[in-house]
Amino acid sequence: MALLGELTPIVGTYLLLASFLTLTAHIAARNFLGSVPLTRALAIGPPIAVLPFLLQRYFGLLIVVIALALDLTLFHIVYRIKWRTAGFVTAIHVLVSFLASLIIGGIVYIVSLGPPAPPS
């Protein structure tokens, strides 16, 4: 039962990251390809989200390169688009993910500060 205490945060973090990457992949695909089903984006987020957990012992830049290559390949296969188009969609996915994480991180930081102290 002790494993459940250690496994729960890992599974929760994975599911949150997979959901975030799925949503940003769908936004990127809709931005570049037009109207696409959300179910295809469900094949993009989870495989990329598992990489940091599997490759955490390796250098961070290597993980980023592998994630970009996997993202490009998944967009090419899942959406059945050319490699060049998949490259554009991957670039948009990276940009949307980066901007969304900055916004969410800023909101979490502001909320963590708490309310201002009352004037004395």
Coordinates of N, CA, C and O in Angstrom, one line a residue:
M1 N 0.8 -1.2 0.0 CA 0.0 0.0 0.0 C 0.9 1.3 0.0 O 0.4 2.3 -0.4
A2 N 2.1 1.1 0.4 CA 3.0 2.3 0.4 C 3.3 2.8 -1.0 O 3.5 3.9 -1.2
L3 N 3.2 1.8 -2.0 CA 3.4 2.2 -3.4 C 2.4 3.2 -3.9 O 2.6 4.0 -4.7
L4 N 1.1 3.0 -3.4 CA 0.1 3.9 -3.8 C 0.4 5.3 -3.5 O 0.1 6.3 -4.2
G5 N 1.0 5.6 -2.3 CA 1.3 6.9 -1.9 C 2.4 7.5 -2.8 O 2.4 8.7 -3.0
E6 N 3.3 6.7 -3.3 CA 4.3 7.2 -4.2 C 3.9 7.3 -5.7 O 4.3 8.1 -6.4
L7 N 2.9 6.4 -6.0 CA 2.5 6.3 -7.4 C 1.5 7.3 -7.8 O 1.4 7.8 -8.9
T8 N 0.6 7.7 -6.8 CA -0.5 8.7 -7.1 C 0.0 10.0 -7.7 O -0.5 10.5 -8.7
P9 N 1.0 10.7 -7.1 CA 1.5 11.9 -7.7 C 2.1 11.8 -9.0 O 1.9 12.6 -9.9
I10 N 2.7 10.6 -9.3 CA 3.3 10.4 -10.6 C 2.2 10.3 -11.7 O 2.3 10.9 -12.7
V11 N 1.2 9.4 -11.3 CA 0.1 9.2 -12.3 C -0.6 10.5 -12.5 O -1.0 10.9 -13.6
G12 N -0.9 11.3 -11.4 CA -1.6 12.5 -11.6 C -0.8 13.5 -12.4 O -1.4 14.2 -13.3
T13 N 0.5 13.6 -12.2 CA 1.3 14.5 -13.0 C 1.3 14.1 -14.5 O 1.2 14.9 -15.4
Y14 N 1.4 12.8 -14.7 CA 1.4 12.3 -16.1 C 0.1 12.6 -16.8 O 0.0 13.1 -17.9
L15 N -1.0 12.4 -16.1 CA -2.4 12.7 -16.7 C -2.6 14.2 -16.9 O -3.1 14.5 -18.0
L16 N -2.1 15.0 -16.0 CA -2.2 16.4 -16.2 C -1.3 16.9 -17.4 O -1.8 17.7 -18.3
L17 N -0.1 16.4 -17.5 CA 0.8 16.7 -18.6 C 0.2 16.2 -20.0 O 0.2 16.9 -21.0
A18 N -0.3 15.0 -20.0 CA -0.9 14.4 -21.2 C -2.1 15.2 -21.6 O -2.3 15.5 -22.8
S19 N -2.9 15.6 -20.7 CA -4.1 16.4 -21.0 C -3.7 17.8 -21.6 O -4.3 18.2 -22.6
F20 N -2.7 18.4 -21.0 CA -2.2 19.7 -21.4 C -1.7 19.6 -22.9 O -2.0 20.4 -23.7
L21 N -0.8 18.6 -23.1 CA -0.3 18.4 -24.4 C -1.3 18.0 -25.5 O -1.2 18.4 -26.7
T22 N -2.3 17.3 -25.1 CA -3.4 16.9 -26.0 C -4.2 18.2 -26.4 O -4.5 18.4 -27.6
L23 N -4.5 19.0 -25.4 CA -5.2 20.2 -25.7 C -4.4 21.2 -26.6 O -4.9 21.7 -27.6
T24 N -3.1 21.3 -26.3 CA -2.3 22.2 -27.1 C -2.1 21.7 -28.5 O -2.0 22.4 -29.5
A25 N -2.0 20.3 -28.6 CA -1.9 19.7 -30.0 C -3.1 19.9 -30.8 O -3.0 20.2 -32.0
H26 N -4.3 19.9 -30.1 CA -5.5 20.1 -30.9 C -5.6 21.6 -31.3 O -6.0 21.9 -32.4
I27 N -5.2 22.5 -30.4 CA -5.2 23.9 -30.8 C -4.3 24.2 -32.0 O -4.6 24.9 -32.9
A28 N -3.1 23.6 -31.9 CA -2.1 23.8 -33.0 C -2.7 23.2 -34.3 O -2.5 23.8 -35.4
A29 N -3.3 22.0 -34.3 CA -3.8 21.4 -35.5 C -5.0 22.2 -36.0 O -5.1 22.4 -37.3
R30 N -5.8 22.6 -35.2 CA -7.0 23.4 -35.6 C -6.5 24.8 -36.2 O -7.1 25.3 -37.2
N31 N -5.4 25.3 -35.7 CA -4.9 26.6 -36.2 C -4.4 26.4 -37.6 O -4.5 27.3 -38.4
F32 N -3.7 25.3 -37.9 CA -3.0 25.2 -39.1 C -3.8 24.4 -40.2 O -3.8 24.7 -41.4
L33 N -4.6 23.4 -39.7 CA -5.3 22.4 -40.6 C -6.7 22.7 -40.7 O -7.4 22.1 -41.6
G34 N -7.3 23.6 -39.9 CA -8.7 23.8 -39.9 C -9.5 22.9 -39.0 O -9.0 22.6 -37.9
S35 N -10.7 22.5 -39.3 CA -11.5 21.7 -38.5 C -11.0 20.3 -38.4 O -11.1 19.6 -39.5
V36 N -10.5 19.9 -37.3 CA -10.0 18.5 -37.1 C -10.7 17.9 -35.9 O -10.9 18.6 -34.9
P37 N -10.9 16.6 -35.8 CA -11.5 16.0 -34.6 C -10.5 16.0 -33.5 O -9.3 15.8 -33.6
L38 N -11.1 16.1 -32.3 CA -10.3 16.1 -31.0 C -9.7 14.7 -30.8 O -8.6 14.6 -30.2
T39 N -10.3 13.7 -31.3 CA -9.8 12.3 -31.0 C -8.4 12.1 -31.6 O -7.7 11.2 -31.1
R40 N -8.1 12.7 -32.7 CA -6.7 12.6 -33.2 C -5.7 13.2 -32.3 O -4.6 12.7 -32.2
A41 N -6.0 14.3 -31.7 CA -5.1 14.9 -30.7 C -4.8 14.0 -29.5 O -3.8 14.1 -28.9
L42 N -5.8 13.1 -29.2 CA -5.6 12.2 -28.1 C -4.5 11.2 -28.4 O -4.0 10.6 -27.4
A43 N -4.1 11.1 -29.6 CA -2.9 10.2 -29.9 C -1.6 10.9 -29.9 O -0.5 10.3 -30.0
I44 N -1.6 12.3 -29.7 CA -0.4 13.1 -29.7 C 0.1 13.3 -28.3 O 1.3 13.1 -28.0
G45 N -0.8 13.7 -27.4 CA -0.4 14.1 -26.0 C 0.2 13.0 -25.1 O 1.3 13.2 -24.6
P46 N -0.4 11.9 -25.0 CA 0.1 10.8 -24.0 C 1.5 10.3 -24.4 O 2.3 10.1 -23.4
P47 N 1.8 10.0 -25.6 CA 3.2 9.5 -25.9 C 4.3 10.5 -25.6 O 5.3 10.1 -25.1
I48 N 4.0 11.8 -25.8 CA 5.0 12.8 -25.6 C 5.1 13.0 -24.1 O 6.2 13.3 -23.5
A49 N 4.0 12.9 -23.3 CA 4.0 13.2 -21.9 C 4.8 12.1 -21.1 O 5.3 12.3 -20.0
V50 N 4.9 10.9 -21.7 CA 5.6 9.8 -21.0 C 7.1 10.0 -21.1 O 7.8 9.4 -20.3
L51 N 7.6 10.7 -22.1 CA 9.0 10.9 -22.3 C 9.8 11.4 -21.1 O 10.8 10.9 -20.7
P52 N 9.4 12.5 -20.4 CA 10.1 12.9 -19.2 C 10.2 11.9 -18.1 O 11.2 11.9 -17.4
F53 N 9.2 11.1 -18.0 CA 9.3 10.0 -17.0 C 10.2 8.9 -17.3 O 10.9 8.4 -16.5
L54 N 10.2 8.5 -18.6 CA 11.1 7.4 -19.0 C 12.6 7.9 -19.2 O 13.5 7.1 -19.0
L55 N 12.8 9.1 -19.6 CA 14.1 9.5 -19.9 C 14.7 10.5 -18.9 O 15.6 11.3 -19.2
Q56 N 14.2 10.5 -17.6 CA 14.6 11.5 -16.7 C 16.1 11.4 -16.3 O 16.6 12.4 -15.7
R57 N 16.7 10.3 -16.5 CA 18.1 10.2 -16.2 C 19.1 10.8 -17.2 O 20.3 10.9 -17.0
Y58 N 18.5 11.2 -18.4 CA 19.4 11.7 -19.4 C 19.4 13.2 -19.5 O 18.6 13.9 -18.8
F59 N 20.2 13.8 -20.3 CA 20.4 15.2 -20.4 C 19.1 15.8 -21.0 O 18.5 15.3 -21.9
G60 N 18.7 17.0 -20.4 CA 17.4 17.6 -20.8 C 17.3 17.9 -22.3 O 16.2 17.8 -22.8
L61 N 18.4 18.4 -22.9 CA 18.3 18.7 -24.3 C 18.0 17.5 -25.2 O 17.3 17.6 -26.2
L62 N 18.5 16.4 -24.8 CA 18.2 15.1 -25.5 C 16.8 14.8 -25.4 O 16.2 14.4 -26.4
I63 N 16.1 15.0 -24.3 CA 14.7 14.7 -24.1 C 13.9 15.7 -25.0 O 12.9 15.3 -25.6
V64 N 14.3 16.9 -25.1 CA 13.6 17.9 -25.9 C 13.7 17.5 -27.4 O 12.7 17.6 -28.1
V65 N 14.9 17.1 -27.8 CA 15.1 16.7 -29.2 C 14.2 15.5 -29.6 O 13.6 15.4 -30.6
I66 N 14.2 14.5 -28.7 CA 13.4 13.3 -28.9 C 11.9 13.6 -28.9 O 11.2 13.1 -29.7
A67 N 11.5 14.5 -28.0 CA 10.1 14.9 -27.9 C 9.7 15.6 -29.2 O 8.6 15.4 -29.7
L68 N 10.5 16.5 -29.7 CA 10.2 17.2 -31.0 C 10.1 16.2 -32.2 O 9.2 16.3 -33.0
A69 N 11.1 15.3 -32.2 CA 11.0 14.3 -33.3 C 9.8 13.4 -33.2 O 9.1 13.1 -34.2
L70 N 9.4 13.0 -31.9 CA 8.2 12.2 -31.7 C 7.0 13.0 -32.1 O 6.0 12.5 -32.7
D71 N 6.9 14.3 -31.7 CA 5.8 15.2 -32.0 C 5.6 15.3 -33.5 O 4.5 15.2 -34.1
L72 N 6.7 15.5 -34.2 CA 6.7 15.7 -35.7 C 6.2 14.4 -36.3 O 5.3 14.4 -37.2
T73 N 6.7 13.2 -35.9 CA 6.3 12.0 -36.4 C 4.8 11.7 -36.1 O 4.1 11.2 -37.0
L74 N 4.4 11.9 -34.9 CA 3.0 11.7 -34.6 C 2.0 12.5 -35.4 O 1.0 12.1 -35.9
F75 N 2.4 13.8 -35.6 CA 1.5 14.7 -36.4 C 1.5 14.2 -37.8 O 0.4 14.2 -38.5
H76 N 2.6 13.7 -38.4 CA 2.7 13.2 -39.7 C 1.8 11.9 -39.9 O 1.1 11.8 -40.8
I77 N 1.9 11.0 -38.9 CA 1.2 9.8 -39.0 C -0.3 10.0 -38.7 O -1.2 9.5 -39.4
V78 N -0.6 10.6 -37.6 CA -2.0 10.7 -37.1 C -2.9 11.5 -38.0 O -4.0 11.2 -38.3
Y79 N -2.4 12.7 -38.5 CA -3.2 13.6 -39.3 C -3.0 13.3 -40.8 O -3.6 14.0 -41.6
R80 N -2.1 12.4 -41.1 CA -1.8 12.0 -42.5 C -1.5 13.2 -43.4 O -2.1 13.5 -44.4
I81 N -0.5 14.0 -42.9 CA 0.0 15.2 -43.6 C 1.4 15.0 -44.0 O 2.1 14.1 -43.5
K82 N 1.9 15.9 -44.9 CA 3.3 15.8 -45.4 C 4.2 16.2 -44.2 O 3.8 16.9 -43.3
W83 N 5.5 15.9 -44.4 CA 6.5 16.2 -43.3 C 6.6 17.7 -43.1 O 6.8 18.1 -42.0
R84 N 6.6 18.4 -44.2 CA 6.7 19.9 -44.1 C 5.6 20.5 -43.3 O 5.8 21.3 -42.4
T85 N 4.4 20.1 -43.6 CA 3.2 20.5 -42.9 C 3.2 20.1 -41.5 O 2.9 20.9 -40.6
A86 N 3.7 18.9 -41.2 CA 3.8 18.4 -39.9 C 4.8 19.2 -39.1 O 4.7 19.4 -37.9
G87 N 5.9 19.7 -39.8 CA 6.8 20.6 -39.1 C 6.2 21.9 -38.7 O 6.5 22.4 -37.6
F88 N 5.4 22.4 -39.6 CA 4.7 23.7 -39.2 C 3.8 23.5 -38.0 O 3.7 24.3 -37.1
V89 N 3.0 22.4 -38.0 CA 2.1 22.1 -37.0 C 2.9 21.9 -35.7 O 2.5 22.3 -34.6
T90 N 4.0 21.2 -35.7 CA 4.8 20.9 -34.6 C 5.4 22.3 -34.0 O 5.4 22.5 -32.8
A91 N 5.8 23.1 -34.9 CA 6.3 24.5 -34.4 C 5.2 25.2 -33.7 O 5.4 25.8 -32.7
I92 N 4.0 25.2 -34.3 CA 2.8 25.8 -33.6 C 2.5 25.2 -32.3 O 2.2 25.9 -31.3
H93 N 2.6 23.8 -32.2 CA 2.4 23.1 -31.0 C 3.4 23.5 -29.9 O 3.0 23.8 -28.8
V94 N 4.6 23.7 -30.3 CA 5.6 24.1 -29.3 C 5.3 25.5 -28.8 O 5.4 25.8 -27.6
L95 N 5.0 26.4 -29.7 CA 4.7 27.8 -29.4 C 3.4 27.9 -28.5 O 3.5 28.6 -27.5
V96 N 2.4 27.2 -28.8 CA 1.2 27.2 -28.0 C 1.4 26.6 -26.7 O 1.0 27.2 -25.6
S97 N 2.2 25.5 -26.6 CA 2.5 24.9 -25.3 C 3.3 25.8 -24.4 O 3.1 25.9 -23.2
F98 N 4.3 26.5 -25.0 CA 5.1 27.4 -24.3 C 4.3 28.6 -23.7 O 4.4 28.9 -22.6
L99 N 3.5 29.2 -24.6 CA 2.7 30.3 -24.2 C 1.7 30.0 -23.1 O 1.5 30.7 -22.1
A100 N 1.0 28.8 -23.3 CA 0.0 28.4 -22.3 C 0.7 28.1 -21.0 O 0.1 28.4 -19.9
S101 N 1.9 27.5 -21.0 CA 2.5 27.2 -19.7 C 3.0 28.4 -19.1 O 3.0 28.5 -17.8
L102 N 3.4 29.5 -19.8 CA 3.7 30.7 -19.2 C 2.5 31.4 -18.5 O 2.6 31.9 -17.4
I103 N 1.4 31.4 -19.2 CA 0.2 32.0 -18.7 C -0.3 31.2 -17.4 O -0.6 31.8 -16.4
I104 N -0.3 29.9 -17.5 CA -0.8 29.1 -16.4 C 0.2 29.2 -15.2 O -0.2 29.4 -14.0
G105 N 1.5 29.2 -15.5 CA 2.5 29.4 -14.5 C 2.4 30.8 -13.8 O 2.5 30.9 -12.6
G106 N 2.1 31.8 -14.6 CA 1.9 33.1 -14.0 C 0.7 33.2 -13.1 O 0.8 33.8 -12.0
I107 N -0.4 32.6 -13.5 CA -1.6 32.6 -12.7 C -1.3 31.8 -11.4 O -1.7 32.3 -10.3
V108 N -0.7 30.7 -11.5 CA -0.4 29.9 -10.3 C 0.5 30.7 -9.4 O 0.3 30.7 -8.1
Y109 N 1.5 31.4 -9.9 CA 2.4 32.2 -9.1 C 1.6 33.4 -8.4 O 1.8 33.6 -7.2
I110 N 0.8 34.0 -9.1 CA 0.0 35.1 -8.5 C -1.0 34.6 -7.4 O -1.1 35.2 -6.4
V111 N -1.6 33.5 -7.7 CA -2.5 32.9 -6.7 C -1.7 32.4 -5.5 O -2.2 32.6 -4.3
S112 N -0.5 32.0 -5.7 CA 0.3 31.5 -4.5 C 0.8 32.6 -3.6 O 1.2 32.4 -2.5
L113 N 0.8 33.8 -4.1 CA 1.2 35.0 -3.3 C 0.2 35.2 -2.2 O 0.5 35.8 -1.2
G114 N -1.0 34.9 -2.5 CA -2.1 35.1 -1.5 C -2.6 36.6 -1.5 O -2.1 37.4 -2.3
P115 N -3.6 36.9 -0.7 CA -4.1 38.2 -0.7 C -3.1 39.2 0.0 O -2.2 38.8 0.8
P116 N -3.2 40.5 -0.4 CA -2.2 41.4 0.2 C -2.5 41.6 1.7 O -3.6 41.4 2.2
A117 N -1.5 42.0 2.4 CA -1.6 42.2 3.8 C -2.5 43.5 4.1 O -2.3 44.5 3.3
P118 N -3.3 43.5 5.1 CA -4.1 44.7 5.3 C -3.2 45.8 5.8 O -2.2 45.6 6.5
P119 N -3.6 47.0 5.4 CA -2.7 48.2 5.9 C -2.8 48.4 7.4 O -3.8 48.1 8.0
S120 N -1.7 48.8 8.0 CA -1.7 48.9 9.4 C -2.0 50.4 9.8 O -1.6 51.3 9.3

